Amino acid sequence: MRAGALVAAGAFASALTMTASGIAAAELATDITVDGTYLVNVDIEPGTYIGDGTPDPATGGCFWRRLWKVQTPTDYPDPNYYIIASDFVRTKPVTVEIKATDVAFSTQNCGAWHLAPARPNTGSFG
């Protein structure tokens, strides 16, 4: 009886281990294809992104924002309060560095964004 209880306990522990280790975190996106707000380190990887730019500069521009907080209805009412950096551009391509310390990145009318390849480490400070 005692051996049976130990086997059952071992099987239960194995099942828990398999369940816990079977849950994998989703991979972060390195491409942003639609307008919206994306959480850094949750939805997208930090890094330097290059955007296609606005489809038609004559009718509007690309507006992007790096945010230190995503505004909720109960927060301070001025949306500009939550902006770390932003830009409105009509030129192509558009480049922005999204830092790991940013909370979110918002994009409107910028086309697709793609994470630029990391620059190789030269091993020097210069």
Coordinates of C-alpha atoms in Angstrom, one line a residue:
M1 CA 0.0 0.0 0.0
R2 CA 2.8 2.3 0.9
A3 CA 4.6 1.6 -2.4
G4 CA 1.3 2.3 -4.3
A5 CA 1.0 5.7 -2.6
L6 CA 4.6 6.6 -3.4
V7 CA 4.0 5.7 -7.1
A8 CA 0.9 7.7 -7.2
A9 CA 2.6 10.7 -5.6
G10 CA 5.5 10.4 -8.0
A11 CA 3.1 10.3 -11.0
F12 CA 1.3 13.3 -9.7
A13 CA 4.6 15.2 -9.2
S14 CA 5.7 14.2 -12.8
A15 CA 2.4 15.5 -14.2
L16 CA 2.8 18.8 -12.4
T17 CA 6.4 19.1 -13.7
M18 CA 5.3 18.4 -17.2
T19 CA 2.4 20.9 -17.0
A20 CA 4.6 23.6 -15.6
S21 CA 7.5 23.0 -18.0
G22 CA 5.1 22.6 -21.0
I23 CA 4.0 26.2 -20.8
A24 CA 6.2 28.3 -23.1
A25 CA 6.2 32.0 -23.4
A26 CA 5.2 33.4 -26.7
E27 CA 7.9 34.8 -28.9
L28 CA 8.0 38.6 -29.1
A29 CA 7.2 40.1 -32.5
T30 CA 10.0 41.8 -34.5
D31 CA 7.5 43.1 -37.1
I32 CA 4.6 45.5 -36.5
T33 CA 2.1 45.3 -39.4
V34 CA -0.9 47.2 -38.3
D35 CA -1.6 50.5 -36.4
G36 CA -2.0 50.2 -32.7
T37 CA -0.3 50.2 -29.3
Y38 CA 2.2 47.4 -28.5
L39 CA 3.6 46.5 -25.1
V40 CA 7.4 46.4 -25.1
N41 CA 8.8 43.0 -23.8
V42 CA 5.3 41.6 -24.0
D43 CA 4.2 42.1 -27.6
I44 CA 7.3 43.4 -29.3
E45 CA 11.1 43.2 -28.8
P46 CA 12.9 46.4 -28.0
G47 CA 15.4 47.6 -30.6
T48 CA 15.7 49.9 -33.6
Y49 CA 12.8 49.6 -35.9
I50 CA 12.5 50.8 -39.5
G51 CA 9.1 51.8 -40.8
D52 CA 7.9 51.9 -44.4
G53 CA 6.4 55.4 -43.7
T54 CA 3.0 56.8 -44.5
P55 CA 1.5 55.4 -47.7
D56 CA 0.6 58.9 -49.0
P57 CA 2.5 61.8 -47.6
A58 CA 0.1 64.3 -49.3
T59 CA -2.9 63.1 -47.2
G60 CA -1.2 62.5 -43.9
G61 CA 1.9 61.5 -42.0
C62 CA 3.2 58.8 -39.8
F63 CA 2.7 59.4 -36.1
W64 CA 4.6 57.2 -33.6
R65 CA 5.0 57.4 -29.8
R66 CA 7.2 55.7 -27.2
L67 CA 5.2 55.5 -23.9
W68 CA 6.2 55.1 -20.3
K69 CA 2.6 54.1 -19.4
V70 CA -0.5 53.0 -21.3
Q71 CA -3.3 55.5 -20.4
T72 CA -6.5 54.1 -18.8
P73 CA -9.8 56.0 -18.3
T74 CA -8.9 56.7 -14.6
D75 CA -5.5 58.1 -15.4
Y76 CA -4.4 61.8 -15.8
P77 CA -6.5 63.0 -18.8
D78 CA -3.7 64.5 -21.0
P79 CA -2.4 61.7 -23.3
N80 CA 0.8 63.7 -23.9
Y81 CA 1.7 63.2 -20.3
Y82 CA 2.6 59.5 -21.0
I83 CA 4.9 60.2 -24.0
I84 CA 8.7 59.6 -23.7
A85 CA 9.3 60.6 -27.4
S86 CA 7.1 61.0 -30.5
D87 CA 7.3 62.2 -34.0
F88 CA 5.0 63.1 -36.9
V89 CA 6.8 62.6 -40.2
R90 CA 6.0 62.5 -43.9
T91 CA 9.4 61.1 -45.1
K92 CA 10.3 57.5 -45.8
P93 CA 11.7 55.4 -44.2
V94 CA 11.0 56.1 -40.5
T95 CA 13.4 55.0 -37.8
V96 CA 12.8 54.7 -34.1
E97 CA 14.7 53.1 -31.2
I98 CA 12.3 51.4 -28.8
K99 CA 14.1 50.9 -25.5
A100 CA 13.7 48.0 -23.2
T101 CA 12.6 50.4 -20.5
D102 CA 9.7 51.7 -22.6
V103 CA 6.3 50.4 -21.6
A104 CA 4.6 50.6 -25.0
F105 CA 5.0 51.8 -28.6
S106 CA 2.1 53.3 -30.5
T107 CA 2.0 53.7 -34.3
Q108 CA -0.6 55.4 -36.7
N109 CA -0.4 55.5 -40.5
C110 CA 3.3 54.4 -40.6
G111 CA 3.0 51.3 -42.6
A112 CA 4.9 48.2 -41.5
W113 CA 7.8 48.3 -39.0
H114 CA 10.7 45.8 -39.0
L115 CA 13.3 45.3 -36.4
A116 CA 16.7 46.3 -37.8
P117 CA 19.5 43.8 -37.5
A118 CA 21.8 44.4 -34.5
R119 CA 25.0 46.1 -35.3
P120 CA 28.0 43.9 -34.8
N121 CA 30.1 44.5 -31.7
T122 CA 33.5 45.9 -32.7
G123 CA 35.0 45.3 -29.3
S124 CA 36.1 48.9 -29.0
F125 CA 34.7 52.0 -27.4
G126 CA 35.3 54.2 -30.4

